[in-house]
Short mmCIF file of C-alpha atoms and ligand atoms in Angstrom, two decimals:
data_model
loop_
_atom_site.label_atom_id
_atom_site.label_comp_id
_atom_site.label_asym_id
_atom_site.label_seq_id
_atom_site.Cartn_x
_atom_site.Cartn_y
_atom_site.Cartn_z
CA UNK A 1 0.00 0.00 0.00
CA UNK A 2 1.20 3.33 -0.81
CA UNK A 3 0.76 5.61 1.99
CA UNK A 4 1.27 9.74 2.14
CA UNK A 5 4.17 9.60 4.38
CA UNK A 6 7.18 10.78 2.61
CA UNK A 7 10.59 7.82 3.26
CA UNK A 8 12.44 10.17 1.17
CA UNK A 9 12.51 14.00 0.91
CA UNK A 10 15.00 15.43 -2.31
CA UNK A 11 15.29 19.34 -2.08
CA UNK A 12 17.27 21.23 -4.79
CA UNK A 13 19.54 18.46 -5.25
CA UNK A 14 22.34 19.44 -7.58
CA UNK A 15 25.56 17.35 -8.67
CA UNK A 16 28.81 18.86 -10.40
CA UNK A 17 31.33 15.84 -11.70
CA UNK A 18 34.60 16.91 -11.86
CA UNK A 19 36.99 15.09 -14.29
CA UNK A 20 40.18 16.27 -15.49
CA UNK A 21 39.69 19.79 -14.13
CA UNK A 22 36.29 19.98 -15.94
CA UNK A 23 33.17 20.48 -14.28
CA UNK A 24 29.89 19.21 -15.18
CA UNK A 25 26.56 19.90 -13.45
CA UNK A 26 24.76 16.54 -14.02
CA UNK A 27 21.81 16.97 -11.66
CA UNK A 28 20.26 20.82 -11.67
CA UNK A 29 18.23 21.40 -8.64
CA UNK A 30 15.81 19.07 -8.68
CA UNK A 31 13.68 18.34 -5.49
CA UNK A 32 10.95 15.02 -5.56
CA UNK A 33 9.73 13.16 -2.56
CA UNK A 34 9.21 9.69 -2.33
CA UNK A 35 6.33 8.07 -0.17
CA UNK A 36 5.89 4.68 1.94
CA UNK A 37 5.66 1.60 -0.18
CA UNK A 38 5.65 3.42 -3.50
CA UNK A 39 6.93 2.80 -6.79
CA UNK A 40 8.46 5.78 -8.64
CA UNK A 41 9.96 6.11 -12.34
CA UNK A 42 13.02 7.91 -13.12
CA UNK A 43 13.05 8.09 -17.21
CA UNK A 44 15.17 10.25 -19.44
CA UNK A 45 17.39 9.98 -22.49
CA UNK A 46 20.99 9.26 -21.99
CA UNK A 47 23.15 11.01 -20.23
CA UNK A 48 20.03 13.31 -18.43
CA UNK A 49 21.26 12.14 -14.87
CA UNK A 50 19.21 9.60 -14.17
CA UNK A 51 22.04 7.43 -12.45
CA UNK A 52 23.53 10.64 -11.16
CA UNK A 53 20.04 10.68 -8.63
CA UNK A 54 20.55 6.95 -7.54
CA UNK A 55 24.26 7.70 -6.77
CA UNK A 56 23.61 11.55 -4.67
CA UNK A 57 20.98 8.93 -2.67
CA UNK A 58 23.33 6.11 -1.97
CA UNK A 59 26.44 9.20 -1.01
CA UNK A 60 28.80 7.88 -3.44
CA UNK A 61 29.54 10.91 -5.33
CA UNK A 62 33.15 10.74 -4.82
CA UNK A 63 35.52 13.79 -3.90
CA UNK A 64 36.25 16.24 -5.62
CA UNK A 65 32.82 15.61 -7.54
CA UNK A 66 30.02 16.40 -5.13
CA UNK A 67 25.88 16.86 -4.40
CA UNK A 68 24.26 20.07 -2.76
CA UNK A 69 20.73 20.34 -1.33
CA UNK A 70 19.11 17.99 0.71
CA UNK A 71 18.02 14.64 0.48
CA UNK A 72 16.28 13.61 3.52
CA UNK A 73 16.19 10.86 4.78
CA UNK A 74 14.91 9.78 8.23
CA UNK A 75 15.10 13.20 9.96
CA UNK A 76 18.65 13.72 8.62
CA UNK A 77 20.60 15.11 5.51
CA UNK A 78 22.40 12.10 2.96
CA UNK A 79 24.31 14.93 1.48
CA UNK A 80 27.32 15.89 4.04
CA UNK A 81 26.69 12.54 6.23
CA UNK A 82 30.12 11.26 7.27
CA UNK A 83 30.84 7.73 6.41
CA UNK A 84 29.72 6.13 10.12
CA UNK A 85 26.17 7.26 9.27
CA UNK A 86 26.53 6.82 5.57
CA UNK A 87 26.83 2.84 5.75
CA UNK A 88 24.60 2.65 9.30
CA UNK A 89 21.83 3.32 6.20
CA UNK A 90 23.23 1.93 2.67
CA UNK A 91 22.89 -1.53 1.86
CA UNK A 92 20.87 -2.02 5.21
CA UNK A 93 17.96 0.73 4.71
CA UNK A 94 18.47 1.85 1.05
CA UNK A 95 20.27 -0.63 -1.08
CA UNK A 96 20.90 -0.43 -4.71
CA UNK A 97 20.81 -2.46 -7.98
CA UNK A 98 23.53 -0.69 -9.89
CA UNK A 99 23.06 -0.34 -13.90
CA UNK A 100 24.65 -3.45 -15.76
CA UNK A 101 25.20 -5.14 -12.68
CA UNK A 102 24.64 -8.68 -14.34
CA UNK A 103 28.15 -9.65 -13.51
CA UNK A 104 28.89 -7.73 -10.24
CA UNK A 105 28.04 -11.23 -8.69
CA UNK A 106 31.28 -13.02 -7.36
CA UNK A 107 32.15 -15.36 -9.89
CA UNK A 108 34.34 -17.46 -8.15
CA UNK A 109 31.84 -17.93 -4.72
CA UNK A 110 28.37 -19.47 -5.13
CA UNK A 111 24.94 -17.92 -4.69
CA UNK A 112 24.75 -19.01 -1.38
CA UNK A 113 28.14 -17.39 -0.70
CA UNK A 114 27.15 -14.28 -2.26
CA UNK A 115 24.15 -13.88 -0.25
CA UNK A 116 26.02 -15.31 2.94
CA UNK A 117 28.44 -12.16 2.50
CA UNK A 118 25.42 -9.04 2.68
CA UNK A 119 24.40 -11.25 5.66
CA UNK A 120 27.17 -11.15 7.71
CA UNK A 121 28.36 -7.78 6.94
CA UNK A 122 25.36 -5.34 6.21
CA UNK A 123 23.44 -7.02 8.72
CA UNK A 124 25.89 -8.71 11.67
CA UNK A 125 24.32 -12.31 11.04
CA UNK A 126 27.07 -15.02 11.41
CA UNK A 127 24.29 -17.94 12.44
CA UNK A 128 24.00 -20.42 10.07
CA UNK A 129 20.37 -21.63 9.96
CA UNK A 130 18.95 -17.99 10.33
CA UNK A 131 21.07 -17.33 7.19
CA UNK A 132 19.84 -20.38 5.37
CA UNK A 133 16.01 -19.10 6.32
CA UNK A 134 16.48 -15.70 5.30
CA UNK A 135 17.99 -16.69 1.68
CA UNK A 136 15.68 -19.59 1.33
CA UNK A 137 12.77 -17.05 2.04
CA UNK A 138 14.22 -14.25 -0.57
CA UNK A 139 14.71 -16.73 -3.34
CA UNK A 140 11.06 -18.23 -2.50
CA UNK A 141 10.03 -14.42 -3.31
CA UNK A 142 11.54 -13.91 -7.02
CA UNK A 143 10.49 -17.65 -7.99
CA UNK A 144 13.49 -19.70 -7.92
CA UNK A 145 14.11 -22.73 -5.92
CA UNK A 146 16.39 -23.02 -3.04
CA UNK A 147 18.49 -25.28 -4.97
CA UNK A 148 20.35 -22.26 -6.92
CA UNK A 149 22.09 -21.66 -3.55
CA UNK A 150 24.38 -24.14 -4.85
CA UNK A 151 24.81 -22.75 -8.58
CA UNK A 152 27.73 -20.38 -9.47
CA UNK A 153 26.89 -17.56 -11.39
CA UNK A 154 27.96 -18.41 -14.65
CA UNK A 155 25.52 -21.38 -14.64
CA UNK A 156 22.65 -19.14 -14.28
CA UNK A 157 20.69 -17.35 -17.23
CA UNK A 158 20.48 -13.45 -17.72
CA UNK A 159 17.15 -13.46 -16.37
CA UNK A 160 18.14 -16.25 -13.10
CA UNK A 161 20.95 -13.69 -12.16
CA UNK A 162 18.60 -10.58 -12.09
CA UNK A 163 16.04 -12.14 -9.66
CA UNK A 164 19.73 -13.36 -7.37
CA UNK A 165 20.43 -9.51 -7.67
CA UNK A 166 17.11 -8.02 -7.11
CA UNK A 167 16.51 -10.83 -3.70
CA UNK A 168 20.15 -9.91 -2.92
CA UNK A 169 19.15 -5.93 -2.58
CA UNK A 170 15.75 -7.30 -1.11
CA UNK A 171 17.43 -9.34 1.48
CA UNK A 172 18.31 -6.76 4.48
CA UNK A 173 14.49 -5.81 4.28
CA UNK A 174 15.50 -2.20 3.13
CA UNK A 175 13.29 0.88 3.75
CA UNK A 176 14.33 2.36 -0.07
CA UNK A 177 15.37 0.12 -3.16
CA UNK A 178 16.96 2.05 -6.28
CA UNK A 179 16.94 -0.25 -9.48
CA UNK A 180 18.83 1.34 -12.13
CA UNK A 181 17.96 -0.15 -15.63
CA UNK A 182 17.48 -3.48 -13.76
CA UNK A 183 16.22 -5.42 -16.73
CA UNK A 184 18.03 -3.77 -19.36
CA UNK A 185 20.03 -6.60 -20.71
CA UNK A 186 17.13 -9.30 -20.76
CA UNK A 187 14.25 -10.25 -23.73
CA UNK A 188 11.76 -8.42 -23.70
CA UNK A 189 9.44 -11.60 -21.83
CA UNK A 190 11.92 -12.19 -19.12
CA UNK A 191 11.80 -8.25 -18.52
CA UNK A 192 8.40 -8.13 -17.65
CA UNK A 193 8.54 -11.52 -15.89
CA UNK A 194 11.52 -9.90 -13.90
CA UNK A 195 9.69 -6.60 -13.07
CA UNK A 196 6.44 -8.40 -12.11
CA UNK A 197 8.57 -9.94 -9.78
CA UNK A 198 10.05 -7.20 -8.35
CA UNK A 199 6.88 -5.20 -8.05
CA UNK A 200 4.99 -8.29 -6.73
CA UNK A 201 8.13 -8.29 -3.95
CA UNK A 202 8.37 -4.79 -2.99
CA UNK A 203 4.48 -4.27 -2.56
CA UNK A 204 4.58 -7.17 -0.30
CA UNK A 205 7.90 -6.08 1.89
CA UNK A 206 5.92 -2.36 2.29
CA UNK A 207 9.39 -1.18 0.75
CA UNK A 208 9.69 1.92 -2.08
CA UNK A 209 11.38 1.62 -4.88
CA UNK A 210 13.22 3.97 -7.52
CA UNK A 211 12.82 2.35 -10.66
CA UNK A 212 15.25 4.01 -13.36
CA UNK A 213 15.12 3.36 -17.15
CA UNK A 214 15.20 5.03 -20.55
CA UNK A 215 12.41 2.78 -21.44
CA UNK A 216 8.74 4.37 -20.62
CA UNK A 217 6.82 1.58 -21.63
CA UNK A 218 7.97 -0.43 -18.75
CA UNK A 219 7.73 2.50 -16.18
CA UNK A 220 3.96 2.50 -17.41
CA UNK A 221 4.00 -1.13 -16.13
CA UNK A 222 5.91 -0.50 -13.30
CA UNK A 223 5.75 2.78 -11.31
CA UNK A 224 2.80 4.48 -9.45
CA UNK A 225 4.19 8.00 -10.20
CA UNK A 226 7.38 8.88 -12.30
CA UNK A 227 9.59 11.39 -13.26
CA UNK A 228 10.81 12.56 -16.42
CA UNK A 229 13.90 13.89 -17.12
CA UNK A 230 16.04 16.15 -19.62
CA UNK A 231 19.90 17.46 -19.06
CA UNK A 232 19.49 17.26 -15.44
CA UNK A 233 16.32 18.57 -15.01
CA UNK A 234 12.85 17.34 -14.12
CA UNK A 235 10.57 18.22 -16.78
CA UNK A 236 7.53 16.55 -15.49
CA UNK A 237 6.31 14.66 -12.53
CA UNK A 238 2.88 12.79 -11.05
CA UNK A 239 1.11 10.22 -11.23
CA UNK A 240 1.79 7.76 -14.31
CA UNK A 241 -1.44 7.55 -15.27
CA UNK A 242 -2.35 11.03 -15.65
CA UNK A 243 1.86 12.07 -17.17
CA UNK A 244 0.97 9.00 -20.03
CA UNK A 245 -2.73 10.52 -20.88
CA UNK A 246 -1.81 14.16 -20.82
CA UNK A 247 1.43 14.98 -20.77
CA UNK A 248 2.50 18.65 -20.26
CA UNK A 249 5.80 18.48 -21.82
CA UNK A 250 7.29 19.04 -24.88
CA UNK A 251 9.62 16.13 -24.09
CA UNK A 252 7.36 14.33 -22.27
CA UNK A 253 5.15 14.38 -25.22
CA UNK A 254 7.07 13.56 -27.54
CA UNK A 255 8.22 10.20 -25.63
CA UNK A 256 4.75 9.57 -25.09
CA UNK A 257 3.91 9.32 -28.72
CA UNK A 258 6.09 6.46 -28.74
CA UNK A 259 4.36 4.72 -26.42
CA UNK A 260 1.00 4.95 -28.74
CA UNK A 261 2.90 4.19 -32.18
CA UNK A 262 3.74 1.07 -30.14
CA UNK A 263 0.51 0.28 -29.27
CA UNK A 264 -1.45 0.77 -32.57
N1 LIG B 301 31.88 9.84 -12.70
C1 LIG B 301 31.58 10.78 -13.60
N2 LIG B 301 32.47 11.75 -13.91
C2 LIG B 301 32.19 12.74 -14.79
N3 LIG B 301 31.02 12.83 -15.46
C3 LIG B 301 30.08 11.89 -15.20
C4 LIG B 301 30.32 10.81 -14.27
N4 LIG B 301 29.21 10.03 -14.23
C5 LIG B 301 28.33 10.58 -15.08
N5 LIG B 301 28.84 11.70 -15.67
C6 LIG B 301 28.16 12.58 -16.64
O1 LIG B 301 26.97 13.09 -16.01
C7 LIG B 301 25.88 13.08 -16.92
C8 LIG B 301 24.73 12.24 -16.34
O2 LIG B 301 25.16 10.87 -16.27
P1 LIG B 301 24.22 9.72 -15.75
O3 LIG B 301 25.05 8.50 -15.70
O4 LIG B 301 23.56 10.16 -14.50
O5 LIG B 301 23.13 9.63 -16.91
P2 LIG B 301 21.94 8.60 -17.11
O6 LIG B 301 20.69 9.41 -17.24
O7 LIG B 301 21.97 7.56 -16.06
O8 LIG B 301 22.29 7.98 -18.56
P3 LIG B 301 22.12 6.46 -19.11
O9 LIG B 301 20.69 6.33 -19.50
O10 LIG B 301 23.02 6.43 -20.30
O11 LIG B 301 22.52 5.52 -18.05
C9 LIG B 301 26.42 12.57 -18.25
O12 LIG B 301 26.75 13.68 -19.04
C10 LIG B 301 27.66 11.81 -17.85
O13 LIG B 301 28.62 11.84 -18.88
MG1 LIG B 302 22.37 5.53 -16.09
#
């Protein structure tokens, strides 16, 4: 159920990269909130700082790049949090599902290895049946069977190693999940069997979810509300029901005609 309190409050959030003595302002003062148990769309073309967003939220914009503004999250500030507070919250409260992170898995250590690490260090558990429970549980939830604790990841398909990822960032049972262009790499029938998934898991766990893509059609499937963006800017936001049947935009228009030459 989404509810109308706010588990995420982003207030003229602005990122600068700096790369070779060049500065770039990625992310241009942009504020959004994000409620309790809700689903919300990032899209935008390439390069619009989509990715930029998930990174300010997780505080790993690395020196001498950096965020201003606020992003708020439980009473206190993400941007300007030392590093004590900073992992107190990431991977245990917010965790994210980085962009092409098909092969972030550890090749060399099985899925029940993989899951065993997050376990003992995000969350301090060391006992083995509680382990076995929890990942049992998490795999249950994205539909595979508790024998791929066993598999290593290159025995897996594309599709098997996105639900290990998305039950991996599920595991810790975090208040805020960012999935950046989770289901980018798969056909386009495992994609939708992946993000039904997903959905079906975070509306049962009560957890949010940032769902970032370039793709609108499956934000349309996917997100309660969403956000479009253009060189760092939001363009448009609300609900996607009413963005997709009158959008305001020039660019949101534009990508929404798309959507309908697909359809007819
Ligand atoms: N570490 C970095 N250093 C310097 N510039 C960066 C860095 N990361 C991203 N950028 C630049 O910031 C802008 C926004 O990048 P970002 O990755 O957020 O875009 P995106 O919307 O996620 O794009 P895509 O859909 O291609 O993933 C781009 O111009 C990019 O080149
Ligand atoms: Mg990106």
């Amino acid at each position: 159920m989404t509810g109308n309190e706010n588990v995420l409050e982003v207030r003229n959030l602005s990122v600068f990269y700096s790369s070779y003595g060049a500065q770039k302002k990625a992310v241009n003062s942009i504020s959004f909130n994000l409620k309790r148990g809700e689903i919300l769309g990032i899209v935008g073309e390439s390069g619009a700082g989509k990715s930029t967003i998930g990174k300010a939220i997780m505080g790993i914009i690395d020196p001498p790049s950096y965020a201003t503004g606020e992003i708020m999250f439980g009473g206190k500030n993400i941007i300007g949090m030392n590093n004590y507070r900073l992992n107190k919250i990431r991977w245990n409260k917010i965790t994210m599902i980085f962009q092409a992170s098909m092969n972030s898995l550890n090749p060399v250590q099985s899925i029940r290895s993989n899951f065993i690490s997050i376990l003992r260090d995000k969350m301090g558990i060391y006992d083995k049946s509680e382990s076995e429970k929890r990942i049992d549980e998490t795999l249950a939830n994205v539909n595979l069977p508790t024998g791929v604790k066993d598999y290593f990841p290159h025995e897996m398909s594309g599709g098997m190693k996105q639900r290990i990822l998305i039950s991996l960032a599920m595991i810790t049972y975090p208040e805020i999940v960012i999935a950046d262009e989770p289901t980018t790499a798969l056909d386009v029938i495992t994609e939708y069997y992946v993000l039904s998934i997903l959905k079906r898991t975070l509306k049962a766990s009560g957890s949010s979810m940032i769902y970032i893509t370039h793709d609108l059609p499956s934000v349309v499937f996917t997100a309660d509300r969403m956000i479009v963006m253009k060189d760092g800017i939001i363009v448009e936001q609300g609900s996607t029901e009413d963005i997709v049947e009158a959008p305001k935009d020039e660019y949101t228009r534009k990508l929404v005609s798309t959507l309908n030459e697909v359809k007819n």
